[in-house]
Amino acid sequence: MTQDEKLKLFFDAAMEDAGRRNETAVSEFRNSLESSYDEHVINVRESAEAKFKVGRDSLIRECNSEISRRQIELRREFAAKQEEYRKNIFDRVTDKLIQYKNTPEYVSMLKAHIKKAEEYAGDDSMTIYVDATDEELIKELSASCGANVAVCDRNIMGGIRAEIPAKNVLIDESFTSKLEEAGRNFNF
């Protein structure tokens, strides 16, 4: 074999070996890059998912907070409106009661309440109290019953209060107590 042939053979063998080494190095580098790329994609995806969850949770909390705040505002507005309507209703009822006091039926009602109180008291003594605005009715009411009728020391707005000391009983048929009871039991 000539020297040129040997040289060519050596050159071909060296080139083939260099090609294989190069191919192996490129393949290893490519595999390393693909592995790094896959890890990077996974890390970026996990990071994005975590940021998304944090953002979503934050938005949900903000929405829930806003909903709660608005619910509280609506409850307050609703309660204020209810109170306004309740006051309006009771003001109108009070006006109707005041108008009712100027009717003959009011005097009949007072007499009926006094009669019930007398039946309950039996032979025991009792005192009937009326509102200061009903003072002109005291003589008429005293004449229709055998009880002592006096002006109440507190505003009862109308109706009667009957006190039976022997039984330690107070019968309260006053408009004030009836309105207070209606107010306690009032629901929309």
PDB file of C-alpha atoms in Angstrom:
ATOM      1  CA  MET A   1       0.000   0.000   0.000  1.00  0.00           C
ATOM      2  CA  THR A   2       1.260   3.340  -0.870  1.00  0.00           C
ATOM      3  CA  GLN A   3       1.651   6.102   1.467  1.00  0.00           C
ATOM      4  CA  ASP A   4      -1.160   8.054  -0.118  1.00  0.00           C
ATOM      5  CA  GLU A   5      -3.458   5.117   0.304  1.00  0.00           C
ATOM      6  CA  LYS A   6      -2.399   4.736   3.919  1.00  0.00           C
ATOM      7  CA  LEU A   7      -2.918   8.400   4.461  1.00  0.00           C
ATOM      8  CA  LYS A   8      -6.321   8.240   2.805  1.00  0.00           C
ATOM      9  CA  LEU A   9      -7.250   5.188   4.894  1.00  0.00           C
ATOM     10  CA  PHE A  10      -6.086   6.942   8.070  1.00  0.00           C
ATOM     11  CA  PHE A  11      -7.905  10.115   7.039  1.00  0.00           C
ATOM     12  CA  ASP A  12     -11.118   8.188   6.336  1.00  0.00           C
ATOM     13  CA  ALA A  13     -10.832   6.293   9.647  1.00  0.00           C
ATOM     14  CA  ALA A  14     -10.154   9.552  11.546  1.00  0.00           C
ATOM     15  CA  MET A  15     -13.055  11.292   9.824  1.00  0.00           C
ATOM     16  CA  GLU A  16     -15.355   8.377  10.494  1.00  0.00           C
ATOM     17  CA  ASP A  17     -14.323   8.335  14.177  1.00  0.00           C
ATOM     18  CA  ALA A  18     -14.673  12.124  14.430  1.00  0.00           C
ATOM     19  CA  GLY A  19     -18.114  11.879  12.768  1.00  0.00           C
ATOM     20  CA  ARG A  20     -19.214   9.217  15.263  1.00  0.00           C
ATOM     21  CA  ARG A  21     -17.883  11.244  18.205  1.00  0.00           C
ATOM     22  CA  ASN A  22     -19.502  14.364  16.817  1.00  0.00           C
ATOM     23  CA  GLU A  23     -22.769  12.535  16.281  1.00  0.00           C
ATOM     24  CA  THR A  24     -22.621  11.099  19.821  1.00  0.00           C
ATOM     25  CA  ALA A  25     -21.812  14.541  21.305  1.00  0.00           C
ATOM     26  CA  VAL A  26     -24.592  16.205  19.305  1.00  0.00           C
ATOM     27  CA  SER A  27     -27.026  13.448  20.288  1.00  0.00           C
ATOM     28  CA  GLU A  28     -26.070  13.768  23.980  1.00  0.00           C
ATOM     29  CA  PHE A  29     -26.315  17.564  23.774  1.00  0.00           C
ATOM     30  CA  ARG A  30     -29.688  17.316  22.026  1.00  0.00           C
ATOM     31  CA  ASN A  31     -30.939  14.882  24.709  1.00  0.00           C
ATOM     32  CA  SER A  32     -29.605  17.199  27.429  1.00  0.00           C
ATOM     33  CA  LEU A  33     -31.308  20.204  25.808  1.00  0.00           C
ATOM     34  CA  GLU A  34     -34.587  18.310  25.357  1.00  0.00           C
ATOM     35  CA  SER A  35     -34.462  17.189  28.996  1.00  0.00           C
ATOM     36  CA  SER A  36     -33.716  20.769  30.126  1.00  0.00           C
ATOM     37  CA  TYR A  37     -36.487  22.045  27.862  1.00  0.00           C
ATOM     38  CA  ASP A  38     -38.972  19.499  29.253  1.00  0.00           C
ATOM     39  CA  GLU A  39     -38.015  20.449  32.840  1.00  0.00           C
ATOM     40  CA  HIS A  40     -38.283  24.129  31.960  1.00  0.00           C
ATOM     41  CA  VAL A  41     -41.736  23.602  30.388  1.00  0.00           C
ATOM     42  CA  ILE A  42     -42.891  21.667  33.474  1.00  0.00           C
ATOM     43  CA  ASN A  43     -41.521  24.351  35.831  1.00  0.00           C
ATOM     44  CA  VAL A  44     -43.078  27.179  33.807  1.00  0.00           C
ATOM     45  CA  ARG A  45     -46.386  25.325  33.604  1.00  0.00           C
ATOM     46  CA  GLU A  46     -46.371  24.625  37.378  1.00  0.00           C
ATOM     47  CA  SER A  47     -45.442  28.240  38.076  1.00  0.00           C
ATOM     48  CA  ALA A  48     -48.204  29.484  35.765  1.00  0.00           C
ATOM     49  CA  GLU A  49     -50.735  27.117  37.372  1.00  0.00           C
ATOM     50  CA  ALA A  50     -49.674  28.275  40.844  1.00  0.00           C
ATOM     51  CA  LYS A  51     -49.989  31.937  39.825  1.00  0.00           C
ATOM     52  CA  PHE A  52     -53.354  31.170  38.232  1.00  0.00           C
ATOM     53  CA  LYS A  53     -54.595  29.449  41.415  1.00  0.00           C
ATOM     54  CA  VAL A  54     -53.349  32.312  43.589  1.00  0.00           C
ATOM     55  CA  GLY A  55     -54.986  34.848  41.275  1.00  0.00           C
ATOM     56  CA  ARG A  56     -58.202  32.850  41.080  1.00  0.00           C
ATOM     57  CA  ASP A  57     -58.336  32.392  44.862  1.00  0.00           C
ATOM     58  CA  SER A  58     -57.638  36.087  45.322  1.00  0.00           C
ATOM     59  CA  LEU A  59     -60.448  36.998  42.927  1.00  0.00           C
ATOM     60  CA  ILE A  60     -62.811  34.577  44.667  1.00  0.00           C
ATOM     61  CA  ARG A  61     -61.947  36.124  48.046  1.00  0.00           C
ATOM     62  CA  GLU A  62     -62.446  39.628  46.652  1.00  0.00           C
ATOM     63  CA  CYS A  63     -65.774  38.616  45.105  1.00  0.00           C
ATOM     64  CA  ASN A  64     -66.913  36.936  48.325  1.00  0.00           C
ATOM     65  CA  SER A  65     -65.833  39.972  50.315  1.00  0.00           C
ATOM     66  CA  GLU A  66     -67.743  42.282  47.957  1.00  0.00           C
ATOM     67  CA  ILE A  67     -70.790  40.027  48.086  1.00  0.00           C
ATOM     68  CA  SER A  68     -70.671  39.972  51.909  1.00  0.00           C
ATOM     69  CA  ARG A  69     -70.254  43.739  52.061  1.00  0.00           C
ATOM     70  CA  ARG A  70     -73.161  44.254  49.673  1.00  0.00           C
ATOM     71  CA  GLN A  71     -75.326  41.771  51.594  1.00  0.00           C
ATOM     72  CA  ILE A  72     -74.662  43.708  54.791  1.00  0.00           C
ATOM     73  CA  GLU A  73     -75.560  46.964  53.029  1.00  0.00           C
ATOM     74  CA  LEU A  74     -78.751  45.412  51.654  1.00  0.00           C
ATOM     75  CA  ARG A  75     -79.701  44.032  55.070  1.00  0.00           C
ATOM     76  CA  ARG A  76     -79.172  47.471  56.598  1.00  0.00           C
ATOM     77  CA  GLU A  77     -81.219  49.119  53.862  1.00  0.00           C
ATOM     78  CA  PHE A  78     -83.905  46.469  54.266  1.00  0.00           C
ATOM     79  CA  ALA A  79     -83.955  46.896  58.056  1.00  0.00           C
ATOM     80  CA  ALA A  80     -84.122  50.677  57.678  1.00  0.00           C
ATOM     81  CA  LYS A  81     -87.030  50.382  55.233  1.00  0.00           C
ATOM     82  CA  GLN A  82     -88.773  47.902  57.502  1.00  0.00           C
ATOM     83  CA  GLU A  83     -88.355  50.255  60.436  1.00  0.00           C
ATOM     84  CA  GLU A  84     -89.609  53.163  58.335  1.00  0.00           C
ATOM     85  CA  TYR A  85     -92.692  51.180  57.267  1.00  0.00           C
ATOM     86  CA  ARG A  86     -93.206  49.891  60.799  1.00  0.00           C
ATOM     87  CA  LYS A  87     -93.055  53.426  62.192  1.00  0.00           C
ATOM     88  CA  ASN A  88     -95.410  54.619  59.462  1.00  0.00           C
ATOM     89  CA  ILE A  89     -97.875  51.819  60.247  1.00  0.00           C
ATOM     90  CA  PHE A  90     -97.783  52.467  63.988  1.00  0.00           C
ATOM     91  CA  ASP A  91     -98.089  56.230  63.466  1.00  0.00           C
ATOM     92  CA  ARG A  92    -101.174  55.607  61.357  1.00  0.00           C
ATOM     93  CA  VAL A  93    -102.581  53.204  63.960  1.00  0.00           C
ATOM     94  CA  THR A  94    -101.935  55.805  66.665  1.00  0.00           C
ATOM     95  CA  ASP A  95    -103.788  58.419  64.599  1.00  0.00           C
ATOM     96  CA  LYS A  96    -106.691  55.986  64.135  1.00  0.00           C
ATOM     97  CA  LEU A  97    -106.781  55.327  67.888  1.00  0.00           C
ATOM     98  CA  ILE A  98    -106.869  59.056  68.599  1.00  0.00           C
ATOM     99  CA  GLN A  99    -109.749  59.419  66.131  1.00  0.00           C
ATOM    100  CA  TYR A 100    -111.461  56.400  67.717  1.00  0.00           C
ATOM    101  CA  LYS A 101    -111.325  58.073  71.139  1.00  0.00           C
ATOM    102  CA  ASN A 102    -113.768  60.723  69.834  1.00  0.00           C
ATOM    103  CA  THR A 103    -116.462  58.162  69.000  1.00  0.00           C
ATOM    104  CA  PRO A 104    -119.288  56.784  71.163  1.00  0.00           C
ATOM    105  CA  GLU A 105    -117.878  53.289  70.553  1.00  0.00           C
ATOM    106  CA  TYR A 106    -114.793  54.254  72.558  1.00  0.00           C
ATOM    107  CA  VAL A 107    -116.893  54.999  75.653  1.00  0.00           C
ATOM    108  CA  SER A 108    -118.754  51.702  75.137  1.00  0.00           C
ATOM    109  CA  MET A 109    -115.417  49.897  74.904  1.00  0.00           C
ATOM    110  CA  LEU A 110    -114.218  51.506  78.159  1.00  0.00           C
ATOM    111  CA  LYS A 111    -117.440  50.428  79.908  1.00  0.00           C
ATOM    112  CA  ALA A 112    -117.050  46.861  78.559  1.00  0.00           C
ATOM    113  CA  HIS A 113    -113.459  46.673  79.869  1.00  0.00           C
ATOM    114  CA  ILE A 114    -114.569  48.028  83.246  1.00  0.00           C
ATOM    115  CA  LYS A 115    -117.361  45.440  83.400  1.00  0.00           C
ATOM    116  CA  LYS A 116    -114.878  42.603  82.688  1.00  0.00           C
ATOM    117  CA  ALA A 117    -112.560  43.942  85.382  1.00  0.00           C
ATOM    118  CA  GLU A 118    -115.491  44.107  87.859  1.00  0.00           C
ATOM    119  CA  GLU A 119    -116.405  40.508  87.063  1.00  0.00           C
ATOM    120  CA  TYR A 120    -112.808  39.446  87.706  1.00  0.00           C
ATOM    121  CA  ALA A 121    -112.565  41.503  90.928  1.00  0.00           C
ATOM    122  CA  GLY A 122    -115.858  40.163  92.301  1.00  0.00           C
ATOM    123  CA  ASP A 123    -116.454  41.770  95.705  1.00  0.00           C
ATOM    124  CA  ASP A 124    -112.857  43.051  95.998  1.00  0.00           C
ATOM    125  CA  SER A 125    -112.289  46.772  95.652  1.00  0.00           C
ATOM    126  CA  MET A 126    -110.543  48.088  92.582  1.00  0.00           C
ATOM    127  CA  THR A 127    -109.448  51.348  91.026  1.00  0.00           C
ATOM    128  CA  ILE A 128    -109.896  52.072  87.343  1.00  0.00           C
ATOM    129  CA  TYR A 129    -107.350  54.375  85.736  1.00  0.00           C
ATOM    130  CA  VAL A 130    -107.958  56.292  82.505  1.00  0.00           C
ATOM    131  CA  ASP A 131    -105.709  58.526  80.432  1.00  0.00           C
ATOM    132  CA  ALA A 132    -105.532  62.253  81.284  1.00  0.00           C
ATOM    133  CA  THR A 133    -107.216  63.006  77.939  1.00  0.00           C
ATOM    134  CA  ASP A 134    -110.254  60.994  79.123  1.00  0.00           C
ATOM    135  CA  GLU A 135    -110.695  62.996  82.333  1.00  0.00           C
ATOM    136  CA  GLU A 136    -114.070  64.341  81.175  1.00  0.00           C
ATOM    137  CA  LEU A 137    -115.366  60.736  81.021  1.00  0.00           C
ATOM    138  CA  ILE A 138    -114.613  59.971  84.698  1.00  0.00           C
ATOM    139  CA  LYS A 139    -118.085  60.962  85.973  1.00  0.00           C
ATOM    140  CA  GLU A 140    -119.871  58.963  83.283  1.00  0.00           C
ATOM    141  CA  LEU A 141    -117.682  55.889  83.840  1.00  0.00           C
ATOM    142  CA  SER A 142    -118.009  56.140  87.661  1.00  0.00           C
ATOM    143  CA  ALA A 143    -121.781  56.308  87.317  1.00  0.00           C
ATOM    144  CA  SER A 144    -121.869  53.161  85.134  1.00  0.00           C
ATOM    145  CA  CYS A 145    -119.742  51.080  87.498  1.00  0.00           C
ATOM    146  CA  GLY A 146    -119.249  50.791  91.194  1.00  0.00           C
ATOM    147  CA  ALA A 147    -115.491  51.283  91.028  1.00  0.00           C
ATOM    148  CA  ASN A 148    -113.332  54.284  91.753  1.00  0.00           C
ATOM    149  CA  VAL A 149    -112.213  55.902  88.457  1.00  0.00           C
ATOM    150  CA  ALA A 150    -109.105  58.116  88.460  1.00  0.00           C
ATOM    151  CA  VAL A 151    -106.591  59.624  86.052  1.00  0.00           C
ATOM    152  CA  CYS A 152    -103.513  57.475  85.520  1.00  0.00           C
ATOM    153  CA  ASP A 153    -100.188  59.039  86.495  1.00  0.00           C
ATOM    154  CA  ARG A 154     -98.623  57.871  83.233  1.00  0.00           C
ATOM    155  CA  ASN A 155     -99.644  58.313  79.622  1.00  0.00           C
ATOM    156  CA  ILE A 156    -101.707  55.298  78.615  1.00  0.00           C
ATOM    157  CA  MET A 157    -103.059  56.986  75.460  1.00  0.00           C
ATOM    158  CA  GLY A 158    -106.514  55.480  75.960  1.00  0.00           C
ATOM    159  CA  GLY A 159    -108.229  52.416  77.349  1.00  0.00           C
ATOM    160  CA  ILE A 160    -108.099  51.521  81.034  1.00  0.00           C
ATOM    161  CA  ARG A 161    -105.905  50.042  83.710  1.00  0.00           C
ATOM    162  CA  ALA A 162    -107.640  48.297  86.570  1.00  0.00           C
ATOM    163  CA  GLU A 163    -105.862  47.730  89.880  1.00  0.00           C
ATOM    164  CA  ILE A 164    -107.197  45.107  92.278  1.00  0.00           C
ATOM    165  CA  PRO A 165    -105.004  45.326  95.424  1.00  0.00           C
ATOM    166  CA  ALA A 166    -106.622  42.364  97.243  1.00  0.00           C
ATOM    167  CA  LYS A 167    -105.610  40.021  94.421  1.00  0.00           C
ATOM    168  CA  ASN A 168    -102.403  41.907  93.626  1.00  0.00           C
ATOM    169  CA  VAL A 169    -103.569  42.175  90.015  1.00  0.00           C
ATOM    170  CA  LEU A 170    -103.224  44.877  87.383  1.00  0.00           C
ATOM    171  CA  ILE A 171    -105.430  44.531  84.330  1.00  0.00           C
ATOM    172  CA  ASP A 172    -103.886  46.579  81.554  1.00  0.00           C
ATOM    173  CA  GLU A 173    -106.199  47.308  78.636  1.00  0.00           C
ATOM    174  CA  SER A 174    -104.445  50.548  77.742  1.00  0.00           C
ATOM    175  CA  PHE A 175    -103.710  51.557  74.175  1.00  0.00           C
ATOM    176  CA  THR A 176    -100.049  52.065  75.067  1.00  0.00           C
ATOM    177  CA  SER A 177     -99.631  48.481  76.284  1.00  0.00           C
ATOM    178  CA  LYS A 178    -101.579  47.116  73.306  1.00  0.00           C
ATOM    179  CA  LEU A 179     -99.370  49.076  70.894  1.00  0.00           C
ATOM    180  CA  GLU A 180     -96.217  47.884  72.689  1.00  0.00           C
ATOM    181  CA  GLU A 181     -97.434  44.290  72.509  1.00  0.00           C
ATOM    182  CA  ALA A 182     -98.324  44.681  68.831  1.00  0.00           C
ATOM    183  CA  GLY A 183     -94.862  46.182  68.238  1.00  0.00           C
ATOM    184  CA  ARG A 184     -93.146  43.214  69.896  1.00  0.00           C
ATOM    185  CA  ASN A 185     -95.192  40.724  67.873  1.00  0.00           C
ATOM    186  CA  PHE A 186     -95.129  42.663  64.618  1.00  0.00           C
ATOM    187  CA  ASN A 187     -93.545  40.984  61.611  1.00  0.00           C
ATOM    188  CA  PHE A 188     -93.638  41.823  57.949  1.00  0.00           C
TER     189      PHE A 188
END
